[in-house]
GROMACS .gro file of N, CA and C in nm:
model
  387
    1UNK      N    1  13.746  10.138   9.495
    1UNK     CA    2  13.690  10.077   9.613
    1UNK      C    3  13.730   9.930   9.614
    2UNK      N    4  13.766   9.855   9.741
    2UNK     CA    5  13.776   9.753   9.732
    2UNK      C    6  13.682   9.613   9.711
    3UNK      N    7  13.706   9.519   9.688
    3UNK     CA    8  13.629   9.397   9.649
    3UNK      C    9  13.520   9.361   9.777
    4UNK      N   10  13.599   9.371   9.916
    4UNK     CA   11  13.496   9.394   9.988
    4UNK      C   12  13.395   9.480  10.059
    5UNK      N   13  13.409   9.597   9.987
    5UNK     CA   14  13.347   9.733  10.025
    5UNK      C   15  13.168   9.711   9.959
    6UNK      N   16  13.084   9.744  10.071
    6UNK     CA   17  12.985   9.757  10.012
    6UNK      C   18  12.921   9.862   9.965
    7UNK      N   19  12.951   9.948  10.007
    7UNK     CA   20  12.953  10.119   9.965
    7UNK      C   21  13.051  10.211  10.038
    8UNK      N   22  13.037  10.346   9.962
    8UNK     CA   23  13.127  10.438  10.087
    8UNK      C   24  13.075  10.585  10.038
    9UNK      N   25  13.046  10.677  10.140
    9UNK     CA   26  12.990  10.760  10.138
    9UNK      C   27  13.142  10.853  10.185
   10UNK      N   28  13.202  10.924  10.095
   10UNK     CA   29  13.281  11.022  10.086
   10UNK      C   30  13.379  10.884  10.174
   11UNK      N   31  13.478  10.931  10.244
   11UNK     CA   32  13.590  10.837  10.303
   11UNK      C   33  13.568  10.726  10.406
   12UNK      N   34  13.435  10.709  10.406
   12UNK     CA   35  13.377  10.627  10.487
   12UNK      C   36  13.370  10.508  10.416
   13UNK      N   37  13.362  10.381  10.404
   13UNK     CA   38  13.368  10.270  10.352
   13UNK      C   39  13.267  10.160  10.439
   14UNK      N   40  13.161  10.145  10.362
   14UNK     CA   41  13.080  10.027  10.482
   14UNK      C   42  13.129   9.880  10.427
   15UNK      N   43  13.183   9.839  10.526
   15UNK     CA   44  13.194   9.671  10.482
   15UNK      C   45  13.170   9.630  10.614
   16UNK      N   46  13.185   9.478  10.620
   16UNK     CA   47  13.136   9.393  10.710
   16UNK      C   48  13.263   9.447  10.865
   17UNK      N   49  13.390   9.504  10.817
   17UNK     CA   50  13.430   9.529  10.965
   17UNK      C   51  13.413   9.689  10.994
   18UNK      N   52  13.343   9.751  10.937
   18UNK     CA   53  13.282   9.893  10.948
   18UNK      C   54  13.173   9.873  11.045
   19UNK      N   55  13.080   9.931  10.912
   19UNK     CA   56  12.954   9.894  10.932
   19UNK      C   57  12.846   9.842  10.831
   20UNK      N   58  12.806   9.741  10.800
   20UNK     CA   59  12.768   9.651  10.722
   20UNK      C   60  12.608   9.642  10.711
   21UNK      N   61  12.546   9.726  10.642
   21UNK     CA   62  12.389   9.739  10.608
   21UNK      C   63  12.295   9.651  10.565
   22UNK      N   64  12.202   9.607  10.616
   22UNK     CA   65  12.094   9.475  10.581
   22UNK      C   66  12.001   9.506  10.460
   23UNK      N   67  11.977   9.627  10.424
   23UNK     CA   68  11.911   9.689  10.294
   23UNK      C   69  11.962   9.863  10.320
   24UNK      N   70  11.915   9.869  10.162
   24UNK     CA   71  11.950   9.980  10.085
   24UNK      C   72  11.806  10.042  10.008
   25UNK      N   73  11.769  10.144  10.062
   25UNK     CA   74  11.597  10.175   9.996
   25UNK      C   75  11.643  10.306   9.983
   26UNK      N   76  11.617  10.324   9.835
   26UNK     CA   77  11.677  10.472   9.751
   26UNK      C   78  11.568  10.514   9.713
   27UNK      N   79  11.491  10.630   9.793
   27UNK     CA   80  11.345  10.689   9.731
   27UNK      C   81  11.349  10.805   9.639
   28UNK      N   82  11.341  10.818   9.541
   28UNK     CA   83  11.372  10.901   9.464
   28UNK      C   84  11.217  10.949   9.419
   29UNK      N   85  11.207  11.114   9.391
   29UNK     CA   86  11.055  11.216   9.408
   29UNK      C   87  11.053  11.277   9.282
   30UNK      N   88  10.948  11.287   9.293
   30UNK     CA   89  10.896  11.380   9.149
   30UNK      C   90  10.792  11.502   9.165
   31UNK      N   91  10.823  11.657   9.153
   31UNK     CA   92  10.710  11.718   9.164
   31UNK      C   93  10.627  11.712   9.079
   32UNK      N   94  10.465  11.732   9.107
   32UNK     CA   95  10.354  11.727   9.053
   32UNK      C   96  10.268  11.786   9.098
   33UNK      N   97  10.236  11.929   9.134
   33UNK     CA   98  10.153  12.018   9.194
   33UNK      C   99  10.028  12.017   9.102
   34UNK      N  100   9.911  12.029   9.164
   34UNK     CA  101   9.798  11.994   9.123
   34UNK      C  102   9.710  12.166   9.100
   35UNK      N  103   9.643  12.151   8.990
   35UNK     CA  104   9.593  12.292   8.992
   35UNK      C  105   9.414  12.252   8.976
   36UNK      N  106   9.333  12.329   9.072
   36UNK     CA  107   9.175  12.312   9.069
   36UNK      C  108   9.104  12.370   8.904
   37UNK      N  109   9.068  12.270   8.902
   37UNK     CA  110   8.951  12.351   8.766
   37UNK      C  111   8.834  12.276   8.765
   38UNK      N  112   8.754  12.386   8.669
   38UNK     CA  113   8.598  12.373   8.737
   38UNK      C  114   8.542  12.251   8.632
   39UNK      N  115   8.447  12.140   8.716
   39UNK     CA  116   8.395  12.037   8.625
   39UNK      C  117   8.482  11.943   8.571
   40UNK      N  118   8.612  11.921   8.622
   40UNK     CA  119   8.721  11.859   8.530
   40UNK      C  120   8.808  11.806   8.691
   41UNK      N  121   8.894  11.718   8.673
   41UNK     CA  122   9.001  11.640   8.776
   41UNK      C  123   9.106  11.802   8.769
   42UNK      N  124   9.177  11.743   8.883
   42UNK     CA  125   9.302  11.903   8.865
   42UNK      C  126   9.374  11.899   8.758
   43UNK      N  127   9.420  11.932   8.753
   43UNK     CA  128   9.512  11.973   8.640
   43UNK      C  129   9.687  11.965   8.674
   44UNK      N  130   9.768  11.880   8.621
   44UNK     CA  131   9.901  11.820   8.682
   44UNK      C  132  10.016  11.884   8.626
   45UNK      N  133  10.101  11.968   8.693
   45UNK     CA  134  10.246  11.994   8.585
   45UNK      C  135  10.360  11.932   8.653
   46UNK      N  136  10.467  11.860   8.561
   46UNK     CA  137  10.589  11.823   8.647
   46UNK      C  138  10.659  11.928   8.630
   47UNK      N  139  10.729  11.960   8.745
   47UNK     CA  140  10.791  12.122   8.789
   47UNK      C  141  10.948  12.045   8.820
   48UNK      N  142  10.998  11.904   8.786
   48UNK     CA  143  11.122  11.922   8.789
   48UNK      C  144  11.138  11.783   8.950
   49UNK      N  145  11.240  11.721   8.975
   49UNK     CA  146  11.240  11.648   9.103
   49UNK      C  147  11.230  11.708   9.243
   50UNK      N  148  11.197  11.655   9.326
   50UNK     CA  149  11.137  11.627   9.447
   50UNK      C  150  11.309  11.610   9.523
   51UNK      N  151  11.317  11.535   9.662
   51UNK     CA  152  11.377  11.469   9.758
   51UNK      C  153  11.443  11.358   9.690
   52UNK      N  154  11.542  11.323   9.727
   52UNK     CA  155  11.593  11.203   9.668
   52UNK      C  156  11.674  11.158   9.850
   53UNK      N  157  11.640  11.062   9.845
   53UNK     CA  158  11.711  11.018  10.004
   53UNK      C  159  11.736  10.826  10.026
   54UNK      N  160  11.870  10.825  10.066
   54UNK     CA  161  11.881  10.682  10.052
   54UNK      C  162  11.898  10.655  10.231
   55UNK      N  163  11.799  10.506  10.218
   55UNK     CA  164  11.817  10.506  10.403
   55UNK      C  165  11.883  10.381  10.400
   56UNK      N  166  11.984  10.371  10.503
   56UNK     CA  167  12.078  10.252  10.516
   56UNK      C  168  12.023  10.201  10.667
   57UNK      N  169  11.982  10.050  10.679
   57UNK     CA  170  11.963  10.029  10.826
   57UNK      C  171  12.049   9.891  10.874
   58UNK      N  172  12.087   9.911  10.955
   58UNK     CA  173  12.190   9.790  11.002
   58UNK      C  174  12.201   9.716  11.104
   59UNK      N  175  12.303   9.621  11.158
   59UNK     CA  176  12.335   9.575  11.268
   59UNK      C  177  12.514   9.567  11.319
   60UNK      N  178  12.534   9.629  11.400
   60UNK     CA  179  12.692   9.619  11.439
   60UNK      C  180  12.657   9.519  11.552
   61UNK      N  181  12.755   9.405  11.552
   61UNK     CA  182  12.776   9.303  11.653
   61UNK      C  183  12.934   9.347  11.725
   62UNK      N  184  12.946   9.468  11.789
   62UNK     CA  185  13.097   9.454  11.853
   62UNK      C  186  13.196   9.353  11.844
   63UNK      N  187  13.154   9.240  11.871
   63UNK     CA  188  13.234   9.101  11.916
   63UNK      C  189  13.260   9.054  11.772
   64UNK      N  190  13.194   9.063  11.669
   64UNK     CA  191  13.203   9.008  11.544
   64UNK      C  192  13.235   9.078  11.422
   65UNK      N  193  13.169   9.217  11.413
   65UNK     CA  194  13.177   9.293  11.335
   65UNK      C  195  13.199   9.449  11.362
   66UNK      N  196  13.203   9.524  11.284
   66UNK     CA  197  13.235   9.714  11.326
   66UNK      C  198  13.135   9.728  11.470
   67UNK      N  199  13.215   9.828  11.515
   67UNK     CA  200  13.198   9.854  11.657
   67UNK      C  201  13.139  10.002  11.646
   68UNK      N  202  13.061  10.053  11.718
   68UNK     CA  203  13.030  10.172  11.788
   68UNK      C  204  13.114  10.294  11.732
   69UNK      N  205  13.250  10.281  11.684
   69UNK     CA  206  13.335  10.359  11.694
   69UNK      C  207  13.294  10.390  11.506
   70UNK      N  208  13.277  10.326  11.422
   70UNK     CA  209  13.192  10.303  11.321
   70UNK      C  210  13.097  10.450  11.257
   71UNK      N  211  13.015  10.433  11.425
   71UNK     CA  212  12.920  10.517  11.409
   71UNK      C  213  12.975  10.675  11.412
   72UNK      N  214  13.044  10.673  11.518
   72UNK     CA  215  13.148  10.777  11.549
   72UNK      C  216  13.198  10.834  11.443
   73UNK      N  217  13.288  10.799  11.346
   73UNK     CA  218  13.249  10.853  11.232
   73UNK      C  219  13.151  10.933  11.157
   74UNK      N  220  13.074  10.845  11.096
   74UNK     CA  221  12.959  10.905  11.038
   74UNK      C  222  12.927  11.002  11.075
   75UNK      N  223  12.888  11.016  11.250
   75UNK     CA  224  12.885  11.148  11.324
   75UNK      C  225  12.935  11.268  11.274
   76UNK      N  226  13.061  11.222  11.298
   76UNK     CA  227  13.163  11.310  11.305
   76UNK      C  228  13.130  11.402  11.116
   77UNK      N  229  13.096  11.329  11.026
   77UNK     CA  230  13.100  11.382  10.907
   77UNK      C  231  12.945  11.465  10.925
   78UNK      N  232  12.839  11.400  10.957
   78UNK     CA  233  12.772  11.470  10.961
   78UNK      C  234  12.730  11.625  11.010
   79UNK      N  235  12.858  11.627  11.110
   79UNK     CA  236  12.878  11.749  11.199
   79UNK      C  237  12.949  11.859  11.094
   80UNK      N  238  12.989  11.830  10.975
   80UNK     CA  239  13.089  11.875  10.931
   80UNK      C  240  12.950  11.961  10.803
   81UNK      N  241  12.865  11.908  10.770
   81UNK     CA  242  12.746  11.972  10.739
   81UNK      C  243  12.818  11.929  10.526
   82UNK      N  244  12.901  11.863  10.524
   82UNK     CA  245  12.922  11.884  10.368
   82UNK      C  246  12.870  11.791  10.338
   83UNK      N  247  12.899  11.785  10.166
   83UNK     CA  248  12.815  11.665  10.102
   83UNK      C  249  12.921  11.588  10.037
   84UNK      N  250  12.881  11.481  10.079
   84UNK     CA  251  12.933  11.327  10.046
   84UNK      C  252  12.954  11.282   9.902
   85UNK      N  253  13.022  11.232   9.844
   85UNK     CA  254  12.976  11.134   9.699
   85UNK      C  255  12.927  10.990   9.746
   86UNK      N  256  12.850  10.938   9.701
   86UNK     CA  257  12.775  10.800   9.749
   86UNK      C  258  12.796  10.714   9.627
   87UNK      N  259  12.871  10.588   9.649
   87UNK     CA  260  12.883  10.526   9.550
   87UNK      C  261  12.868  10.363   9.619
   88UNK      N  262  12.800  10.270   9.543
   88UNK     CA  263  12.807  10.131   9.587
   88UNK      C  264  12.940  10.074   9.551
   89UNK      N  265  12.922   9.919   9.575
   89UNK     CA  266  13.043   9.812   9.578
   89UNK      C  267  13.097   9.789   9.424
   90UNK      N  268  12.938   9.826   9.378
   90UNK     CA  269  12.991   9.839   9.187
   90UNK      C  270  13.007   9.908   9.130
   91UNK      N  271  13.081  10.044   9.179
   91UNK     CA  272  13.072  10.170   9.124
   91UNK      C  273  12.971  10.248   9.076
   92UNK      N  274  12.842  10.199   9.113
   92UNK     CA  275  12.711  10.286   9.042
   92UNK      C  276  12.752  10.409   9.139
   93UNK      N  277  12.751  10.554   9.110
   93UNK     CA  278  12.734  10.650   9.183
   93UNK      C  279  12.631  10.734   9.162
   94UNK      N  280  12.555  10.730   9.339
   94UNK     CA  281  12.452  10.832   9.334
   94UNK      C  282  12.443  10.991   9.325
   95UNK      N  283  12.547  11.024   9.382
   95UNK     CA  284  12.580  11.204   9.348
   95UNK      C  285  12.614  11.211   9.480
   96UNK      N  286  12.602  11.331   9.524
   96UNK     CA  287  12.609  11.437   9.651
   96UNK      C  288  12.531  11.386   9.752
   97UNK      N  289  12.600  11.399   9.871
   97UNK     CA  290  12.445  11.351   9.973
   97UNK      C  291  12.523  11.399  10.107
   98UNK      N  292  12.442  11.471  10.204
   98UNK     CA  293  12.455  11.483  10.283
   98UNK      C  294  12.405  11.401  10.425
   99UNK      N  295  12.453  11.398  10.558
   99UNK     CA  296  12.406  11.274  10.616
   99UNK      C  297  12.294  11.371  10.688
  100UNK      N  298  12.156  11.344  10.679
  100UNK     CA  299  12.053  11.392  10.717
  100UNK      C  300  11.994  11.342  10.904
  101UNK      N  301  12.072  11.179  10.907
  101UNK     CA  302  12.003  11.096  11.002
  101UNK      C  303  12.078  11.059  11.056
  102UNK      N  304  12.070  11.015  11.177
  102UNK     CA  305  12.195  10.847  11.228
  102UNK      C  306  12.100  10.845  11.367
  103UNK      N  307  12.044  10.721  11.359
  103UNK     CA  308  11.975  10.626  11.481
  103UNK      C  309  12.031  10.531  11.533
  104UNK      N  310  12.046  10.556  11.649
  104UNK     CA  311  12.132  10.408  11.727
  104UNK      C  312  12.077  10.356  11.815
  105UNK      N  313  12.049  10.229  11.803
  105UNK     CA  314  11.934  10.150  11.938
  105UNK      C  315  12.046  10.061  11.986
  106UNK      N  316  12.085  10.049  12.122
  106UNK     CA  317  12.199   9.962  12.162
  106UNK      C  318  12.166   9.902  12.240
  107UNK      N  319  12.119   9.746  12.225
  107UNK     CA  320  12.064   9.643  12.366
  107UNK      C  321  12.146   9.517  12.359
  108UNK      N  322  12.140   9.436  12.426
  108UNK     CA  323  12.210   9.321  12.488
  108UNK      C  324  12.332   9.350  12.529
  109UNK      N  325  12.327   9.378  12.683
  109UNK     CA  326  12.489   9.441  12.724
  109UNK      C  327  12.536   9.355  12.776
  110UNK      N  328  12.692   9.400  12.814
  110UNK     CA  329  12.747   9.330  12.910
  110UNK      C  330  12.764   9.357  13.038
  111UNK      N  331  12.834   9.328  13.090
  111UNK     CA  332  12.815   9.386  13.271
  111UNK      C  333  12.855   9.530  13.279
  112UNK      N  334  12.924   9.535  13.219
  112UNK     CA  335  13.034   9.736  13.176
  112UNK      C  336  12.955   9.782  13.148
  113UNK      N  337  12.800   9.756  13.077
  113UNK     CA  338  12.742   9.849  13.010
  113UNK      C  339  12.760   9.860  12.860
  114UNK      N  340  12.897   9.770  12.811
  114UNK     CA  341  12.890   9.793  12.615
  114UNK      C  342  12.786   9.711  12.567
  115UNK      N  343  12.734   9.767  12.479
  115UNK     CA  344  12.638   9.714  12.375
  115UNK      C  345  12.660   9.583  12.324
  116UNK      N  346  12.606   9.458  12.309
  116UNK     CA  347  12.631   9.377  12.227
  116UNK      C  348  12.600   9.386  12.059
  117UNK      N  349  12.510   9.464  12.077
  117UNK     CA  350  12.391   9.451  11.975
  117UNK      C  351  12.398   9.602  11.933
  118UNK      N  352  12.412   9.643  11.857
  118UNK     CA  353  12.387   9.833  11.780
  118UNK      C  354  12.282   9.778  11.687
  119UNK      N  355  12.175   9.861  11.684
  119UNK     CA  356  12.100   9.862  11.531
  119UNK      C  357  12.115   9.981  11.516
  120UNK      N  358  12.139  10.066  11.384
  120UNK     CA  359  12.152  10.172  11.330
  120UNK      C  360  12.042  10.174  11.204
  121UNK      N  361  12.037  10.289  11.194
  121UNK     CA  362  11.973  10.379  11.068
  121UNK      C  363  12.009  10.472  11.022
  122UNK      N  364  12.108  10.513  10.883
  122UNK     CA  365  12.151  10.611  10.847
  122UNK      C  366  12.053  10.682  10.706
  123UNK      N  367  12.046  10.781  10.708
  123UNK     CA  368  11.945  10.821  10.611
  123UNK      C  369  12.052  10.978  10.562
  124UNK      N  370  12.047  10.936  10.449
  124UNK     CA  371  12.129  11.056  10.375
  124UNK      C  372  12.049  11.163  10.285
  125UNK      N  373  12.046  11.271  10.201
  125UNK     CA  374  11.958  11.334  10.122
  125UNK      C  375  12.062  11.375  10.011
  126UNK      N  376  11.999  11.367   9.889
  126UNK     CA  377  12.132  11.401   9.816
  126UNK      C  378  12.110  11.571   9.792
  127UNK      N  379  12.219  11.630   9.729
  127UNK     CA  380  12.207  11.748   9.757
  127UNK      C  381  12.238  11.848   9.569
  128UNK      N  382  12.277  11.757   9.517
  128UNK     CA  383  12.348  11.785   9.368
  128UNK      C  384  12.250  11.762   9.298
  129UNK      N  385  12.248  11.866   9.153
  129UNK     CA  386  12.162  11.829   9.067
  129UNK      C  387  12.212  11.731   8.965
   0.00000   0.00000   0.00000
């Protein structure tokens, strides 16, 4: 990956002329099913992990930075239903992930109607043990 890459999810690459993410919140789960018993708190077993899902939320400035077309992508992979490798700018890699989400809020236009402003939300789930 390159020096300016901030992550890339399978051939996708987010950097600042992509699409360039304001935080990174990686929730990672744990099962713990609870069992009733009498006179006593429940009773707890870990049965192994939960959900693991990383949400990316952003801003595309057309005029300055990745455009709309950005998103188009991502789309496009998500349509494709496979799973991704997810790795940051420092090579930490998270595993498998499929794209679960993509939110696009598009305000401040111009007279045409293009967006000045994209805020996005991409939310992935990983899928590998």
């Amino acid at each position: 990956m390159s020096t300016s890459a901030m992550a890339a999810l399978g051939p996708f690459v987010f950097s600042l002329s992509t699409a360039a993410y304001q935080s990174l919140q990686h929730d990672i789960a744990q099962r713990h099913p609870s069992n009733s018993r009498v006179g006593a708190r429940p009773a707890r077993q870990h049965i192994g992990p939960d959900d693991e899902t990383i949400t990316l939320p952003g801003t595309l400035l057309p005029e300055l930075t990745g455009g709309p077309s950005a998103l188009s992508v991502l789309r496009f992979m998500s349509e494709t239903g496979k799973a991704w490798p997810f790795l940051d700018g420092t090579g930490n890699f998270y595993g498998m992930f499929v794209i679960e989400k993509i939110r696009q809020e598009r305000t401040h236009f111009f007279q045409d109607g293009a967006a000045r402003k994209v805020d996005f939300t991409l939310t992935i789930s990983r899928v590998d043990d």
